[in-house]
Tab-separated table of C-alpha atoms in Angstrom:
chain	number	residue	atom	x	y	z
A	1	MET	CA	0.055	-0.006	0.036
A	2	LEU	CA	2.781	2.431	0.744
A	3	ARG	CA	4.377	1.926	-2.743
A	4	SER	CA	0.916	2.601	-4.226
A	5	GLY	CA	0.862	6.066	-2.674
A	6	TYR	CA	-1.045	5.511	0.560
A	7	SER	CA	0.278	7.249	3.685
A	8	SER	CA	1.388	5.415	6.881
A	9	GLU	CA	-1.749	6.904	8.665
A	10	VAL	CA	-3.948	5.138	6.068
A	11	VAL	CA	-1.999	1.913	6.450
A	12	MET	CA	-2.653	2.138	10.191
A	13	ARG	CA	-6.409	2.472	9.795
A	14	GLU	CA	-6.318	-0.591	7.554
A	15	LEU	CA	-4.447	-2.456	10.054
A	16	SER	CA	-7.038	-1.466	12.774
A	17	ALA	CA	-9.726	-2.991	10.603
A	18	ARG	CA	-7.910	-5.936	9.177
A	19	HIS	CA	-4.858	-6.589	11.307
A	20	PHE	CA	-1.598	-8.019	10.040
A	21	ALA	CA	-1.333	-11.555	8.879
A	22	ASP	CA	2.349	-11.956	8.201
A	23	SER	CA	5.576	-12.090	10.340
A	24	PHE	CA	7.382	-8.738	11.238
A	25	ASP	CA	11.029	-9.155	11.161
A	26	SER	CA	14.039	-7.041	10.110
A	27	THR	CA	13.650	-7.837	6.553
A	28	VAL	CA	9.982	-6.678	6.415
A	29	GLU	CA	10.832	-3.633	8.566
A	30	LYS	CA	13.555	-2.644	6.093
A	31	GLN	CA	11.177	-3.026	3.210
A	32	LEU	CA	8.578	-0.833	4.937
A	33	VAL	CA	11.099	1.799	5.798
A	34	GLN	CA	12.320	1.919	2.136
A	35	SER	CA	8.650	2.131	1.165
A	36	GLY	CA	8.131	5.347	3.211
A	37	ALA	CA	6.685	3.918	6.527
A	38	ASN	CA	6.959	6.367	9.434
A	39	GLN	CA	8.259	5.335	12.956
A	40	SER	CA	4.630	5.296	14.355
A	41	LEU	CA	3.747	2.594	11.935
A	42	ILE	CA	7.033	0.621	12.408
A	43	ASP	CA	6.611	0.764	16.281
A	44	ALA	CA	2.906	-0.398	16.030
A	45	LEU	CA	3.869	-3.412	13.919
A	46	ARG	CA	6.754	-4.233	16.232
A	47	SER	CA	4.590	-4.146	19.237
A	48	GLY	CA	2.319	-6.831	17.991
A	49	THR	CA	-0.847	-4.778	18.613
A	50	TYR	CA	-2.200	-5.167	15.086
A	51	LYS	CA	-0.902	-8.839	14.529
A	52	LEU	CA	-3.328	-11.661	14.413
A	53	SER	CA	-3.079	-14.174	17.184
A	54	PRO	CA	-1.541	-17.490	16.295
A	55	SER	CA	-5.083	-19.209	16.169
A	56	GLU	CA	-6.496	-16.486	14.031
A	57	MET	CA	-3.414	-16.673	11.742
A	58	ALA	CA	-3.750	-20.416	11.417
A	59	ALA	CA	-7.628	-20.057	10.749
A	60	ALA	CA	-6.823	-17.489	8.014
A	61	LYS	CA	-4.072	-19.613	6.353
A	62	GLU	CA	-6.531	-22.513	6.488
A	63	LYS	CA	-9.377	-20.555	4.979
A	64	LEU	CA	-6.961	-19.503	2.058
A	65	ALA	CA	-5.840	-23.038	1.513
A	66	ASP	CA	-9.543	-24.254	1.503
A	67	LYS	CA	-10.359	-21.560	-0.971
A	68	GLU	CA	-7.495	-22.449	-3.336
A	69	GLN	CA	-8.528	-26.103	-3.189
A	70	ARG	CA	-12.095	-25.261	-4.048
A	71	GLU	CA	-10.902	-23.284	-6.969
A	72	VAL	CA	-8.773	-26.197	-8.230
A	73	LEU	CA	-11.604	-28.736	-7.766
A	74	ALA	CA	-14.062	-26.383	-9.519
A	75	ALA	CA	-11.621	-26.100	-12.436
A	76	GLU	CA	-11.144	-29.720	-12.524
A	77	GLN	CA	-15.046	-30.403	-12.603
A	78	SER	CA	-15.485	-27.772	-15.259
A	79	ARG	CA	-12.948	-29.546	-17.475
A	80	ALA	CA	-14.361	-32.896	-16.838
A	81	SER	CA	-17.804	-31.710	-17.685
A	82	GLY	CA	-16.806	-29.839	-20.816
A	83	PRO	CA	-15.498	-30.841	-24.192
A	84	PRO	CA	-11.991	-32.437	-24.328
A	85	GLN	CA	-9.265	-29.833	-24.445
A	86	GLN	CA	-6.586	-29.883	-27.041
A	87	SER	CA	-2.829	-29.946	-26.337
A	88	ALA	CA	-2.511	-26.616	-28.183
A	89	PRO	CA	-4.946	-23.681	-27.974
A	90	ALA	CA	-7.362	-23.235	-30.834
A	91	PRO	CA	-7.168	-20.054	-32.866
A	92	ALA	CA	-10.587	-19.081	-31.725
A	93	ARG	CA	-9.620	-18.725	-28.118
A	94	SER	CA	-8.743	-15.314	-26.786
A	95	ALA	CA	-5.103	-16.208	-26.136
A	96	PRO	CA	-2.504	-13.442	-26.656
A	97	LYS	CA	-0.949	-13.051	-30.086
A	98	ALA	CA	2.371	-14.522	-28.747
A	99	PHE	CA	0.518	-17.812	-28.210
A	100	GLU	CA	-0.972	-18.081	-31.698
A	101	VAL	CA	1.687	-17.072	-34.020
A	102	GLU	CA	5.068	-18.796	-34.076
A	103	ALA	CA	7.530	-16.142	-34.859
A	104	SER	CA	10.924	-15.644	-33.554
A	105	GLY	CA	11.017	-13.175	-30.625
A	106	MET	CA	7.321	-13.148	-30.133
A	107	THR	CA	7.605	-13.934	-26.340
A	108	TYR	CA	10.136	-11.076	-25.903
A	109	GLN	CA	7.679	-8.697	-27.562
A	110	LEU	CA	4.965	-9.814	-25.089
A	111	LEU	CA	7.374	-8.837	-22.172
A	112	LYS	CA	9.212	-6.046	-23.498
A	113	GLY	CA	9.129	-2.863	-21.280
A	114	ASP	CA	6.933	-4.437	-18.581
A	115	LEU	CA	9.324	-6.184	-16.226
A	116	VAL	CA	10.629	-5.073	-12.850
A	117	TYR	CA	13.094	-6.992	-10.459
A	118	TRP	CA	13.920	-7.066	-6.744
A	119	HIS	CA	17.093	-4.927	-6.259
A	120	GLN	CA	18.419	-3.411	-3.077
A	121	GLY	CA	15.321	-3.843	-1.081
A	122	SER	CA	12.687	-2.555	-3.570
A	123	LEU	CA	11.372	-3.239	-7.062
A	124	SER	CA	13.160	-1.521	-10.002
A	125	HIS	CA	12.722	-1.432	-13.653
A	126	PHE	CA	14.283	-4.430	-15.412
A	127	ASP	CA	16.451	-3.803	-18.402
A	128	ASP	CA	15.067	-6.490	-20.696
A	129	GLU	CA	17.261	-6.059	-23.687
A	130	GLY	CA	19.044	-9.228	-22.814
A	131	LEU	CA	15.823	-11.300	-23.015
A	132	GLU	CA	15.513	-10.700	-26.659
A	133	ASN	CA	17.878	-13.569	-27.610
A	134	LYS	CA	16.469	-16.157	-24.940
A	135	LYS	CA	15.355	-19.393	-26.274
A	136	LEU	CA	13.324	-20.649	-23.383
A	137	TYR	CA	11.129	-18.778	-20.993
A	138	LEU	CA	9.828	-20.262	-17.661
A	139	PHE	CA	6.638	-18.405	-16.693
A	140	PHE	CA	5.995	-18.655	-12.967
A	141	PHE	CA	2.525	-18.110	-11.783
A	142	SER	CA	2.341	-17.828	-7.952
A	143	ALA	CA	1.078	-15.728	-5.044
A	144	ASN	CA	2.138	-14.974	-1.549
A	145	TRP	CA	-1.302	-15.969	-0.128
A	146	SER	CA	-0.937	-19.706	-1.429
A	147	PRO	CA	0.808	-21.955	1.060
A	148	GLN	CA	1.547	-24.520	-1.777
A	149	ALA	CA	3.171	-21.746	-3.797
A	150	ARG	CA	5.182	-20.335	-0.840
A	151	LYS	CA	6.363	-23.955	-0.199
A	152	PHE	CA	7.534	-24.502	-3.829
A	153	THR	CA	9.089	-21.089	-4.359
A	154	PRO	CA	12.452	-21.836	-2.520
A	155	GLN	CA	12.704	-24.974	-4.584
A	156	LEU	CA	12.518	-22.965	-7.800
A	157	VAL	CA	14.936	-20.363	-6.492
A	158	GLU	CA	17.455	-23.243	-5.674
A	159	TYR	CA	17.010	-24.681	-9.217
A	160	TYR	CA	17.374	-21.313	-10.863
A	161	ASN	CA	20.526	-20.397	-8.930
A	162	ARG	CA	21.992	-23.775	-9.822
A	163	VAL	CA	21.013	-24.004	-13.448
A	164	ALA	CA	20.788	-20.387	-14.906
A	165	PRO	CA	24.485	-19.754	-14.786
A	166	GLN	CA	24.967	-22.815	-17.061
A	167	HIS	CA	22.234	-22.036	-19.356
A	168	PRO	CA	22.019	-18.282	-20.360
A	169	GLU	CA	19.491	-19.284	-22.985
A	170	PHE	CA	16.582	-19.453	-20.438
A	171	GLU	CA	14.882	-17.048	-17.962
A	172	VAL	CA	12.178	-17.337	-15.379
A	173	ILE	CA	9.379	-14.575	-15.491
A	174	PHE	CA	7.144	-14.297	-12.388
A	175	PHE	CA	3.607	-13.493	-12.928
A	176	SER	CA	2.089	-12.543	-9.605
A	177	ALA	CA	-1.479	-13.577	-8.503
A	178	ASP	CA	-1.201	-11.438	-5.375
A	179	ARG	CA	-4.005	-9.238	-4.309
A	180	SER	CA	-1.930	-6.002	-4.105
A	181	PRO	CA	1.347	-4.662	-5.289
A	182	PHE	CA	2.545	-4.781	-1.678
A	183	GLY	CA	1.592	-8.474	-1.512
A	184	MET	CA	3.852	-9.086	-4.701
A	185	GLU	CA	6.738	-6.994	-3.375
A	186	THR	CA	6.745	-8.818	0.034
A	187	TYR	CA	6.560	-12.179	-1.737
A	188	MET	CA	9.507	-11.196	-4.021
A	189	GLY	CA	11.585	-9.860	-1.257
A	190	GLN	CA	10.992	-12.549	1.267
A	191	ALA	CA	11.602	-15.367	-1.280
A	192	SER	CA	14.811	-13.435	-2.728
A	193	MET	CA	13.509	-14.118	-6.240
A	194	PRO	CA	16.424	-13.673	-8.598
A	195	TRP	CA	14.427	-13.365	-11.801
A	196	PRO	CA	12.434	-10.575	-13.250
A	197	ALA	CA	8.640	-10.139	-12.899
A	198	VAL	CA	5.835	-8.628	-14.829
A	199	ASP	CA	5.026	-5.199	-13.289
A	200	TYR	CA	1.820	-5.441	-11.168
A	201	GLU	CA	0.297	-2.718	-13.039
A	202	LYS	CA	0.881	-4.528	-16.423
A	203	LEU	CA	-0.560	-7.900	-15.357
A	204	GLY	CA	-3.893	-6.939	-16.858
A	205	SER	CA	-2.469	-6.969	-20.322
A	206	LYS	CA	-1.124	-10.566	-19.716
A	207	ALA	CA	-4.395	-11.840	-18.226
A	208	ALA	CA	-5.270	-13.859	-21.288
A	209	ILE	CA	-2.251	-16.243	-20.583
A	210	GLN	CA	-3.422	-17.072	-17.089
A	211	ASN	CA	-7.078	-17.298	-18.119
A	212	ASN	CA	-6.366	-19.767	-20.865
A	213	PHE	CA	-3.480	-21.811	-19.399
A	214	VAL	CA	-3.320	-21.533	-15.550
A	215	ARG	CA	-5.683	-23.608	-13.480
A	216	GLY	CA	-4.053	-23.407	-10.102
A	217	LEU	CA	-1.028	-22.241	-8.070
A	218	PRO	CA	1.840	-22.657	-8.315
A	219	CYS	CA	1.996	-23.116	-12.074
A	220	LEU	CA	5.009	-23.320	-14.479
A	221	ILE	CA	4.615	-22.881	-18.104
A	222	LEU	CA	7.600	-23.410	-20.358
A	223	VAL	CA	7.636	-21.589	-23.754
A	224	ASP	CA	10.075	-21.017	-26.524
A	225	GLY	CA	10.904	-17.652	-28.164
A	226	SER	CA	7.907	-17.967	-30.555
A	227	GLY	CA	5.404	-18.440	-27.653
A	228	LYS	CA	4.969	-22.148	-28.259
A	229	ILE	CA	4.159	-23.983	-25.059
A	230	LEU	CA	6.503	-26.871	-24.368
A	231	SER	CA	5.374	-27.903	-20.945
A	232	ASN	CA	2.710	-26.873	-18.422
A	233	SER	CA	2.143	-27.762	-14.779
A	234	TYR	CA	-1.580	-28.489	-15.599
A	235	GLY	CA	-2.187	-30.846	-18.371
A	236	THR	CA	-5.516	-30.982	-20.010
A	237	GLU	CA	-6.980	-33.439	-17.561
A	238	ARG	CA	-4.939	-33.145	-14.199
A	239	ASN	CA	-2.491	-31.215	-12.243
A	240	LEU	CA	1.000	-32.599	-13.117
A	241	GLY	CA	2.972	-30.404	-10.616
A	242	PRO	CA	5.610	-27.677	-11.371
A	243	GLU	CA	8.286	-30.379	-10.759
A	244	THR	CA	7.128	-31.938	-14.079
A	245	VAL	CA	8.002	-28.816	-16.016
A	246	LEU	CA	11.355	-28.523	-14.423
A	247	ALA	CA	12.049	-32.182	-15.489
A	248	ASP	CA	10.965	-31.423	-18.977
A	249	LEU	CA	13.277	-28.387	-18.965
A	250	ASP	CA	16.145	-30.628	-17.657
A	251	LYS	CA	15.490	-33.040	-20.656
A	252	ILE	CA	15.902	-30.099	-23.014
A	253	PHE	CA	19.206	-28.954	-21.358
A	254	SER	CA	20.506	-32.553	-21.470
A	255	GLY	CA	20.392	-32.367	-25.290
A	256	LYS	CA	17.013	-33.822	-26.261
A	257	SER	CA	15.138	-31.636	-28.759
A	258	GLU	CA	11.947	-29.709	-27.673
A	259	SER	CA	9.808	-31.920	-29.682
A	260	ALA	CA	11.081	-34.857	-27.351
A	261	VAL	CA	9.308	-33.366	-24.303
A	262	ALA	CA	6.280	-35.438	-23.934
A	263	GLN	CA	2.875	-34.030	-24.424
A	264	ARG	CA	1.061	-35.373	-21.409
A	265	PRO	CA	-2.633	-35.653	-21.087
């Protein structure tokens, strides 16, 4: 909220009504100070006055987990009752152009000018010129409010830090499903995400990707430079898991052609 232009006083009023459902440590305090929080707000958060009790926090997390599970089940039921889906999107669907036309550099054009990254305690504009020649893009759809997503994120960070230096031809791009810019910034900072992300204000222009291809969180979608989908956490019939996409990416890195990556049901 602070980065969106709200004052510390407005944030205090919000805390009085909703309370604080996250941990308050030195990292969070530093982020808030850099975002413009005054000392009164910092002292109030440090005191714990506006923090949910352990039981309330557990109940809130359980409620979010239940909501996410219901959304996943609803999506599964919808797919089960509807016509069979194809492994590739039909032209009539409202998918973005990058996912309909196979042209070199189309994925880069989809992202160009819309990226930020976590740098020295805050989000900064990302110089995306180096992305133009990337051959593989791993789209990461996730949110701080999702327990499953937060659990998987350190695994992806470890994978990226280990693999990216050896494979400059690929990059991870984070698409936030958080409910506010502050939620996205907090998530990226606490997870120490080493990859760029789509600016929160630009996510709306990319909504067709999530609407057409993402059925739950966390979700990984591996695409090439033309926008062709090579692997997706969610198959046409079931949740395959993000680990499946990482395994497919490893196959490509090991020398197998992109066409050798299995098209699973």
